[in-house]
PDB file of C-alpha atoms in Angstrom:
ATOM      1  CA  UNK G   1     -36.052  19.914 263.458  1.00 41.00           C
ATOM      2  CA  UNK G   2     -33.621  21.956 261.441  1.00 40.00           C
ATOM      3  CA  UNK G   3     -34.199  25.604 260.215  1.00 40.00           C
ATOM      4  CA  UNK G   4     -32.562  26.316 256.679  1.00 42.00           C
ATOM      5  CA  UNK G   5     -32.670  29.445 254.746  1.00 45.00           C
ATOM      6  CA  UNK G   6     -35.146  29.437 251.845  1.00 48.00           C
ATOM      7  CA  UNK G   7     -33.557  28.630 248.492  1.00 50.00           C
ATOM      8  CA  UNK G   8     -34.096  31.295 245.794  1.00 49.00           C
ATOM      9  CA  UNK G   9     -36.360  30.031 242.787  1.00 52.00           C
ATOM     10  CA  UNK G  10     -34.636  28.995 239.785  1.00 56.00           C
ATOM     11  CA  UNK G  11     -34.181  32.027 237.415  1.00 54.00           C
ATOM     12  CA  UNK G  12     -36.620  32.100 234.591  1.00 55.00           C
ATOM     13  CA  UNK G  13     -35.021  32.609 231.252  1.00 54.00           C
ATOM     14  CA  UNK G  14     -38.083  34.657 229.978  1.00 55.00           C
ATOM     15  CA  UNK G  15     -37.390  37.203 232.678  1.00 52.00           C
ATOM     16  CA  UNK G  16     -33.658  37.727 232.053  1.00 59.00           C
ATOM     17  CA  UNK G  17     -34.547  38.400 228.413  1.00 62.00           C
ATOM     18  CA  UNK G  18     -37.357  40.914 229.476  1.00 58.00           C
ATOM     19  CA  UNK G  19     -34.646  42.753 231.751  1.00 60.00           C
ATOM     20  CA  UNK G  20     -32.094  42.849 229.022  1.00 63.00           C
ATOM     21  CA  UNK G  21     -34.855  44.263 226.626  1.00 58.00           C
ATOM     22  CA  UNK G  22     -35.776  47.043 229.180  1.00 53.00           C
ATOM     23  CA  UNK G  23     -32.011  47.679 229.808  1.00 56.00           C
ATOM     24  CA  UNK G  24     -31.513  48.315 226.064  1.00 58.00           C
ATOM     25  CA  UNK G  25     -34.637  50.605 225.839  1.00 53.00           C
ATOM     26  CA  UNK G  26     -33.349  52.592 228.622  1.00 48.00           C
ATOM     27  CA  UNK G  27     -30.038  53.132 227.076  1.00 51.00           C
ATOM     28  CA  UNK G  28     -31.477  53.978 223.960  1.00 47.00           C
ATOM     29  CA  UNK G  29     -33.652  56.604 225.585  1.00 47.00           C
ATOM     30  CA  UNK G  30     -30.715  57.959 227.264  1.00 45.00           C
ATOM     31  CA  UNK G  31     -28.750  58.366 224.256  1.00 43.00           C
ATOM     32  CA  UNK G  32     -31.863  60.224 222.651  1.00 41.00           C
ATOM     33  CA  UNK G  33     -32.096  62.411 225.576  1.00 47.00           C
ATOM     34  CA  UNK G  34     -28.443  63.270 225.329  1.00 47.00           C
ATOM     35  CA  UNK G  35     -28.367  63.986 221.691  1.00 46.00           C
ATOM     36  CA  UNK G  36     -31.717  66.127 222.207  1.00 43.00           C
ATOM     37  CA  UNK G  37     -29.747  67.832 224.864  1.00 40.00           C
ATOM     38  CA  UNK G  38     -26.630  68.549 222.786  1.00 43.00           C
ATOM     39  CA  UNK G  39     -28.610  69.618 219.964  1.00 43.00           C
ATOM     40  CA  UNK G  40     -30.752  72.044 221.934  1.00 36.00           C
ATOM     41  CA  UNK G  41     -27.706  73.644 223.641  1.00 39.00           C
ATOM     42  CA  UNK G  42     -25.983  73.897 220.119  1.00 41.00           C
ATOM     43  CA  UNK G  43     -28.963  75.574 218.700  1.00 36.00           C
ATOM     44  CA  UNK G  44     -29.306  78.061 221.811  1.00 36.00           C
ATOM     45  CA  UNK G  45     -25.561  78.808 221.815  1.00 36.00           C
ATOM     46  CA  UNK G  46     -25.801  79.678 218.060  1.00 40.00           C
ATOM     47  CA  UNK G  47     -28.666  81.741 218.653  1.00 38.00           C
ATOM     48  CA  UNK G  48     -27.120  83.853 221.342  1.00 37.00           C
ATOM     49  CA  UNK G  49     -23.831  84.085 219.262  1.00 38.00           C
ATOM     50  CA  UNK G  50     -25.849  85.488 216.285  1.00 38.00           C
ATOM     51  CA  UNK G  51     -27.683  87.880 218.488  1.00 39.00           C
ATOM     52  CA  UNK G  52     -24.591  89.092 220.159  1.00 40.00           C
ATOM     53  CA  UNK G  53     -22.937  89.857 216.666  1.00 38.00           C
ATOM     54  CA  UNK G  54     -26.023  91.563 215.493  1.00 36.00           C
ATOM     55  CA  UNK G  55     -26.387  93.875 218.552  1.00 39.00           C
ATOM     56  CA  UNK G  56     -22.584  94.549 218.372  1.00 39.00           C
ATOM     57  CA  UNK G  57     -22.726  95.329 214.592  1.00 37.00           C
ATOM     58  CA  UNK G  58     -25.990  97.504 214.877  1.00 38.00           C
ATOM     59  CA  UNK G  59     -28.138  95.171 212.992  1.00 34.00           C
ATOM     60  CA  UNK G  60     -30.832  95.079 215.390  1.00 37.00           C
ATOM     61  CA  UNK G  61     -33.010  98.113 216.082  1.00 45.00           C
ATOM     62  CA  UNK G  62     -31.529 100.426 218.535  1.00 53.00           C
ATOM     63  CA  UNK G  63     -33.399 102.931 220.745  1.00 57.00           C
ATOM     64  CA  UNK G  64     -33.718 106.313 219.177  1.00 54.00           C
ATOM     65  CA  UNK G  65     -33.118 105.408 215.547  1.00 59.00           C
ATOM     66  CA  UNK G  66     -36.175 106.757 214.299  1.00 58.00           C
ATOM     67  CA  UNK G  67     -35.653 109.751 212.007  1.00 57.00           C
ATOM     68  CA  UNK G  68     -38.926 111.359 212.427  1.00 68.00           C
ATOM     69  CA  UNK G  69     -40.236 113.006 215.637  1.00 75.00           C
ATOM     70  CA  UNK G  70     -41.994 110.694 218.032  1.00 86.00           C
ATOM     71  CA  UNK G  71     -45.365 111.795 219.825  1.00 89.00           C
ATOM     72  CA  UNK G  72     -45.021 113.393 223.059  1.00 92.00           C
ATOM     73  CA  UNK G  73     -46.112 111.144 225.592  1.00 95.00           C
ATOM     74  CA  UNK G  74     -47.070 111.655 229.466  1.00 96.00           C
ATOM     75  CA  UNK G  75     -45.149 109.165 231.599  1.00 97.00           C
ATOM     76  CA  UNK G  76     -45.864 110.420 235.148  1.00 97.00           C
ATOM     77  CA  UNK G  77     -47.864 112.821 236.981  1.00 97.00           C
ATOM     78  CA  UNK G  78     -44.826 113.509 239.226  1.00 96.00           C
ATOM     79  CA  UNK G  79     -41.269 111.922 239.738  1.00 96.00           C
ATOM     80  CA  UNK G  80     -39.708 113.034 243.082  1.00 95.00           C
ATOM     81  CA  UNK G  81     -35.798 113.250 243.886  1.00 93.00           C
ATOM     82  CA  UNK G  82     -34.244 109.685 244.162  1.00 91.00           C
ATOM     83  CA  UNK G  83     -37.407 108.128 242.333  1.00 93.00           C
ATOM     84  CA  UNK G  84     -37.346 106.284 238.958  1.00 94.00           C
ATOM     85  CA  UNK G  85     -39.967 104.996 236.601  1.00 96.00           C
ATOM     86  CA  UNK G  86     -39.907 102.375 233.751  1.00 96.00           C
ATOM     87  CA  UNK G  87     -42.069 102.946 230.896  1.00 97.00           C
ATOM     88  CA  UNK G  88     -42.212 102.524 226.969  1.00 96.00           C
ATOM     89  CA  UNK G  89     -40.991 105.040 224.467  1.00 95.00           C
ATOM     90  CA  UNK G  90     -41.225 105.646 221.844  1.00 93.00           C
ATOM     91  CA  UNK G  91     -42.996 102.686 220.592  1.00 91.00           C
ATOM     92  CA  UNK G  92     -44.736  99.912 222.784  1.00 91.00           C
ATOM     93  CA  UNK G  93     -41.598  97.634 222.517  1.00 91.00           C
ATOM     94  CA  UNK G  94     -39.262 100.311 223.447  1.00 94.00           C
ATOM     95  CA  UNK G  95     -38.206  99.774 227.264  1.00 95.00           C
ATOM     96  CA  UNK G  96     -37.143 103.030 229.009  1.00 96.00           C
ATOM     97  CA  UNK G  97     -36.315 104.510 232.356  1.00 97.00           C
ATOM     98  CA  UNK G  98     -36.719 107.814 234.126  1.00 97.00           C
ATOM     99  CA  UNK G  99     -34.747 108.958 236.927  1.00 96.00           C
ATOM    100  CA  UNK G 100     -34.999 112.023 239.242  1.00 95.00           C
ATOM    101  CA  UNK G 101     -31.430 112.619 240.714  1.00 94.00           C
ATOM    102  CA  UNK G 102     -31.298 114.023 244.243  1.00 92.00           C
ATOM    103  CA  UNK G 103     -30.377 117.628 242.892  1.00 93.00           C
ATOM    104  CA  UNK G 104     -33.504 117.356 240.937  1.00 93.00           C
ATOM    105  CA  UNK G 105     -31.994 116.853 237.667  1.00 94.00           C
ATOM    106  CA  UNK G 106     -34.530 114.660 235.320  1.00 95.00           C
ATOM    107  CA  UNK G 107     -32.988 112.151 233.175  1.00 95.00           C
ATOM    108  CA  UNK G 108     -34.304 109.486 230.719  1.00 96.00           C
ATOM    109  CA  UNK G 109     -32.538 106.655 228.905  1.00 97.00           C
ATOM    110  CA  UNK G 110     -33.165 103.598 226.897  1.00 96.00           C
ATOM    111  CA  UNK G 111     -33.515 100.651 229.377  1.00 96.00           C
ATOM    112  CA  UNK G 112     -31.769  98.282 226.808  1.00 96.00           C
ATOM    113  CA  UNK G 113     -28.121  97.558 227.578  1.00 96.00           C
ATOM    114  CA  UNK G 114     -25.898  98.483 224.527  1.00 95.00           C
ATOM    115  CA  UNK G 115     -23.787  95.240 224.971  1.00 95.00           C
ATOM    116  CA  UNK G 116     -26.453  92.350 224.465  1.00 92.00           C
ATOM    117  CA  UNK G 117     -29.546  93.948 225.037  1.00 93.00           C
ATOM    118  CA  UNK G 118     -30.426  92.972 228.355  1.00 95.00           C
ATOM    119  CA  UNK G 119     -32.436  94.952 230.774  1.00 95.00           C
ATOM    120  CA  UNK G 120     -30.937  98.019 232.452  1.00 96.00           C
ATOM    121  CA  UNK G 121     -32.130  98.781 235.908  1.00 95.00           C
ATOM    122  CA  UNK G 122     -31.955 101.805 238.309  1.00 94.00           C
ATOM    123  CA  UNK G 123     -29.924 101.263 241.636  1.00 92.00           C
ATOM    124  CA  UNK G 124     -30.289 104.016 243.852  1.00 89.00           C
ATOM    125  CA  UNK G 125     -28.043 102.557 246.379  1.00 86.00           C
ATOM    126  CA  UNK G 126     -24.922 102.218 244.059  1.00 85.00           C
ATOM    127  CA  UNK G 127     -22.317 104.949 243.598  1.00 78.00           C
ATOM    128  CA  UNK G 128     -22.627 108.557 244.592  1.00 80.00           C
ATOM    129  CA  UNK G 129     -25.759 109.447 242.696  1.00 85.00           C
ATOM    130  CA  UNK G 130     -27.191 106.023 241.989  1.00 90.00           C
ATOM    131  CA  UNK G 131     -26.460 104.426 238.800  1.00 94.00           C
ATOM    132  CA  UNK G 132     -27.867 102.401 235.603  1.00 96.00           C
ATOM    133  CA  UNK G 133     -26.987  98.646 235.983  1.00 95.00           C
ATOM    134  CA  UNK G 134     -27.094  95.672 233.671  1.00 96.00           C
ATOM    135  CA  UNK G 135     -27.125  92.580 235.681  1.00 95.00           C
ATOM    136  CA  UNK G 136     -26.318  90.247 232.900  1.00 95.00           C
ATOM    137  CA  UNK G 137     -22.720  91.181 232.481  1.00 93.00           C
ATOM    138  CA  UNK G 138     -22.096  93.840 235.068  1.00 94.00           C
ATOM    139  CA  UNK G 139     -22.329  96.644 232.842  1.00 96.00           C
ATOM    140  CA  UNK G 140     -22.651 100.102 234.599  1.00 96.00           C
ATOM    141  CA  UNK G 141     -23.915 103.505 233.273  1.00 96.00           C
ATOM    142  CA  UNK G 142     -23.588 106.998 234.652  1.00 95.00           C
ATOM    143  CA  UNK G 143     -26.988 108.151 235.814  1.00 94.00           C
ATOM    144  CA  UNK G 144     -26.319 111.686 234.764  1.00 93.00           C
ATOM    145  CA  UNK G 145     -24.923 111.110 231.495  1.00 94.00           C
ATOM    146  CA  UNK G 146     -25.868 107.702 230.377  1.00 95.00           C
ATOM    147  CA  UNK G 147     -22.161 106.979 229.567  1.00 96.00           C
ATOM    148  CA  UNK G 148     -20.567 103.686 230.240  1.00 97.00           C
ATOM    149  CA  UNK G 149     -18.533 103.568 233.516  1.00 96.00           C
ATOM    150  CA  UNK G 150     -17.778  99.916 233.827  1.00 96.00           C
ATOM    151  CA  UNK G 151     -18.278  96.446 232.206  1.00 95.00           C
ATOM    152  CA  UNK G 152     -18.302  95.451 228.522  1.00 96.00           C
ATOM    153  CA  UNK G 153     -21.048  97.791 226.878  1.00 96.00           C
ATOM    154  CA  UNK G 154     -19.438  99.245 223.922  1.00 95.00           C
ATOM    155  CA  UNK G 155     -21.238 102.570 224.138  1.00 95.00           C
ATOM    156  CA  UNK G 156     -23.663 104.731 226.384  1.00 96.00           C
ATOM    157  CA  UNK G 157     -27.483 104.463 226.494  1.00 96.00           C
ATOM    158  CA  UNK G 158     -29.475 106.358 224.083  1.00 95.00           C
ATOM    159  CA  UNK G 159     -31.276 108.996 225.606  1.00 95.00           C
ATOM    160  CA  UNK G 160     -35.034 109.757 226.286  1.00 95.00           C
ATOM    161  CA  UNK G 161     -35.463 113.466 226.201  1.00 93.00           C
ATOM    162  CA  UNK G 162     -37.759 114.273 229.065  1.00 95.00           C
ATOM    163  CA  UNK G 163     -39.504 117.697 230.148  1.00 93.00           C
ATOM    164  CA  UNK G 164     -41.439 118.621 233.246  1.00 94.00           C
ATOM    165  CA  UNK G 165     -44.663 120.604 232.981  1.00 95.00           C
ATOM    166  CA  UNK G 166     -45.641 123.578 235.388  1.00 94.00           C
ATOM    167  CA  UNK G 167     -48.230 121.065 236.930  1.00 95.00           C
ATOM    168  CA  UNK G 168     -45.356 118.687 237.841  1.00 95.00           C
ATOM    169  CA  UNK G 169     -46.220 115.996 234.976  1.00 96.00           C
ATOM    170  CA  UNK G 170     -43.163 114.606 233.133  1.00 97.00           C
ATOM    171  CA  UNK G 171     -43.353 113.999 229.364  1.00 96.00           C
ATOM    172  CA  UNK G 172     -41.201 112.131 226.918  1.00 95.00           C
ATOM    173  CA  UNK G 173     -40.991 114.169 223.858  1.00 92.00           C
ATOM    174  CA  UNK G 174     -38.054 112.503 221.862  1.00 91.00           C
ATOM    175  CA  UNK G 175     -34.893 110.421 221.750  1.00 93.00           C
ATOM    176  CA  UNK G 176     -31.264 110.842 221.190  1.00 92.00           C
ATOM    177  CA  UNK G 177     -28.960 108.321 219.943  1.00 91.00           C
ATOM    178  CA  UNK G 178     -25.617 107.067 221.936  1.00 89.00           C
ATOM    179  CA  UNK G 179     -23.483 109.756 221.769  1.00 88.00           C
ATOM    180  CA  UNK G 180     -25.776 112.461 221.031  1.00 90.00           C
ATOM    181  CA  UNK G 181     -26.991 115.134 223.318  1.00 89.00           C
ATOM    182  CA  UNK G 182     -30.795 115.522 223.835  1.00 86.00           C
ATOM    183  CA  UNK G 183     -30.620 118.674 221.716  1.00 87.00           C
ATOM    184  CA  UNK G 184     -28.903 117.276 218.837  1.00 89.00           C
ATOM    185  CA  UNK G 185     -31.492 114.380 218.830  1.00 88.00           C
ATOM    186  CA  UNK G 186     -34.482 116.574 218.979  1.00 84.00           C
ATOM    187  CA  UNK G 187     -32.874 118.702 216.129  1.00 87.00           C
ATOM    188  CA  UNK G 188     -32.373 115.587 214.062  1.00 86.00           C
ATOM    189  CA  UNK G 189     -35.852 114.473 214.579  1.00 85.00           C
ATOM    190  CA  UNK G 190     -37.540 118.064 214.152  1.00 83.00           C
ATOM    191  CA  UNK G 191     -35.854 119.081 211.245  1.00 82.00           C
ATOM    192  CA  UNK G 192     -38.141 117.804 208.519  1.00 77.00           C
ATOM    193  CA  UNK G 193     -41.397 117.190 210.366  1.00 77.00           C
ATOM    194  CA  UNK G 194     -41.478 120.120 212.657  1.00 80.00           C
ATOM    195  CA  UNK G 195     -39.092 122.911 211.273  1.00 83.00           C
ATOM    196  CA  UNK G 196     -40.785 125.498 213.248  1.00 84.00           C
ATOM    197  CA  UNK G 197     -39.891 123.843 216.557  1.00 79.00           C
ATOM    198  CA  UNK G 198     -36.417 123.103 215.350  1.00 81.00           C
ATOM    199  CA  UNK G 199     -36.242 126.914 214.733  1.00 85.00           C
ATOM    200  CA  UNK G 200     -37.221 127.738 218.294  1.00 81.00           C
ATOM    201  CA  UNK G 201     -34.516 125.311 219.632  1.00 78.00           C
ATOM    202  CA  UNK G 202     -31.975 127.027 217.463  1.00 86.00           C
ATOM    203  CA  UNK G 203     -31.174 123.930 215.359  1.00 88.00           C
ATOM    204  CA  UNK G 204     -28.573 124.397 212.660  1.00 84.00           C
ATOM    205  CA  UNK G 205     -29.983 124.933 209.224  1.00 70.00           C
ATOM    206  CA  UNK G 206     -33.724 125.088 210.829  1.00 64.00           C
ATOM    207  CA  UNK G 207     -34.511 128.481 209.376  1.00 55.00           C
ATOM    208  CA  UNK G 208     -33.353 127.702 205.927  1.00 53.00           C
ATOM    209  CA  UNK G 209     -35.362 124.353 206.084  1.00 50.00           C
ATOM    210  CA  UNK G 210     -38.421 126.178 207.260  1.00 48.00           C
ATOM    211  CA  UNK G 211     -38.101 128.931 204.561  1.00 48.00           C
ATOM    212  CA  UNK G 212     -37.513 126.254 201.775  1.00 47.00           C
ATOM    213  CA  UNK G 213     -40.844 124.513 203.048  1.00 49.00           C
ATOM    214  CA  UNK G 214     -42.650 127.740 203.080  1.00 48.00           C
ATOM    215  CA  UNK G 215     -41.567 128.371 199.430  1.00 47.00           C
ATOM    216  CA  UNK G 216     -42.511 124.671 198.076  1.00 47.00           C
ATOM    217  CA  UNK G 217     -46.199 125.275 199.818  1.00 50.00           C
ATOM    218  CA  UNK G 218     -46.625 128.430 198.023  1.00 51.00           C
ATOM    219  CA  UNK G 219     -45.623 127.184 194.584  1.00 48.00           C
TER     220      UNK G 219
END
């Protein structure tokens, strides 16, 4: 009695045709998938490029651009040295950050990087006083002034003007554009809406505007 290996069955022509059809279908699907992928990549890349140009050229909204004085907003009951707080100001879409430096200085800034609008984070463990850091492209801003110290951002962070009340609560009361001091930002925003407050701040021309407003009201 001899043992022989079993012989494979004869190929079925119909099976070969089905396999070829399946192979063609997979190849077509793969081509479609690759095409879709490339189209998506091109669309996203184009959107990022347009967005980058828009931010760089100032087309998109910048924090602190409003001309009128924003409403004051209580953002914290207390902020201790070394602490930070994320909040929204002056509008519900405007990301901002408040920090209390170790010497007690209170500082507030837009939390939107001036490079490509990524989120800016407070890093207490970096630098001598901590720093404001954008992880997208390694942008770094000085915690005391908001000015650029490293990376690609083209300008410093717009400021959020903060004040501390006698009960320790912290309030946001206005904004300032990149390169403006807090006082300059407040003077610009208060000049027309609240000239009496602008006068108390000693803003240039505030008294004249206030007197002109009083005359127009009397007439």
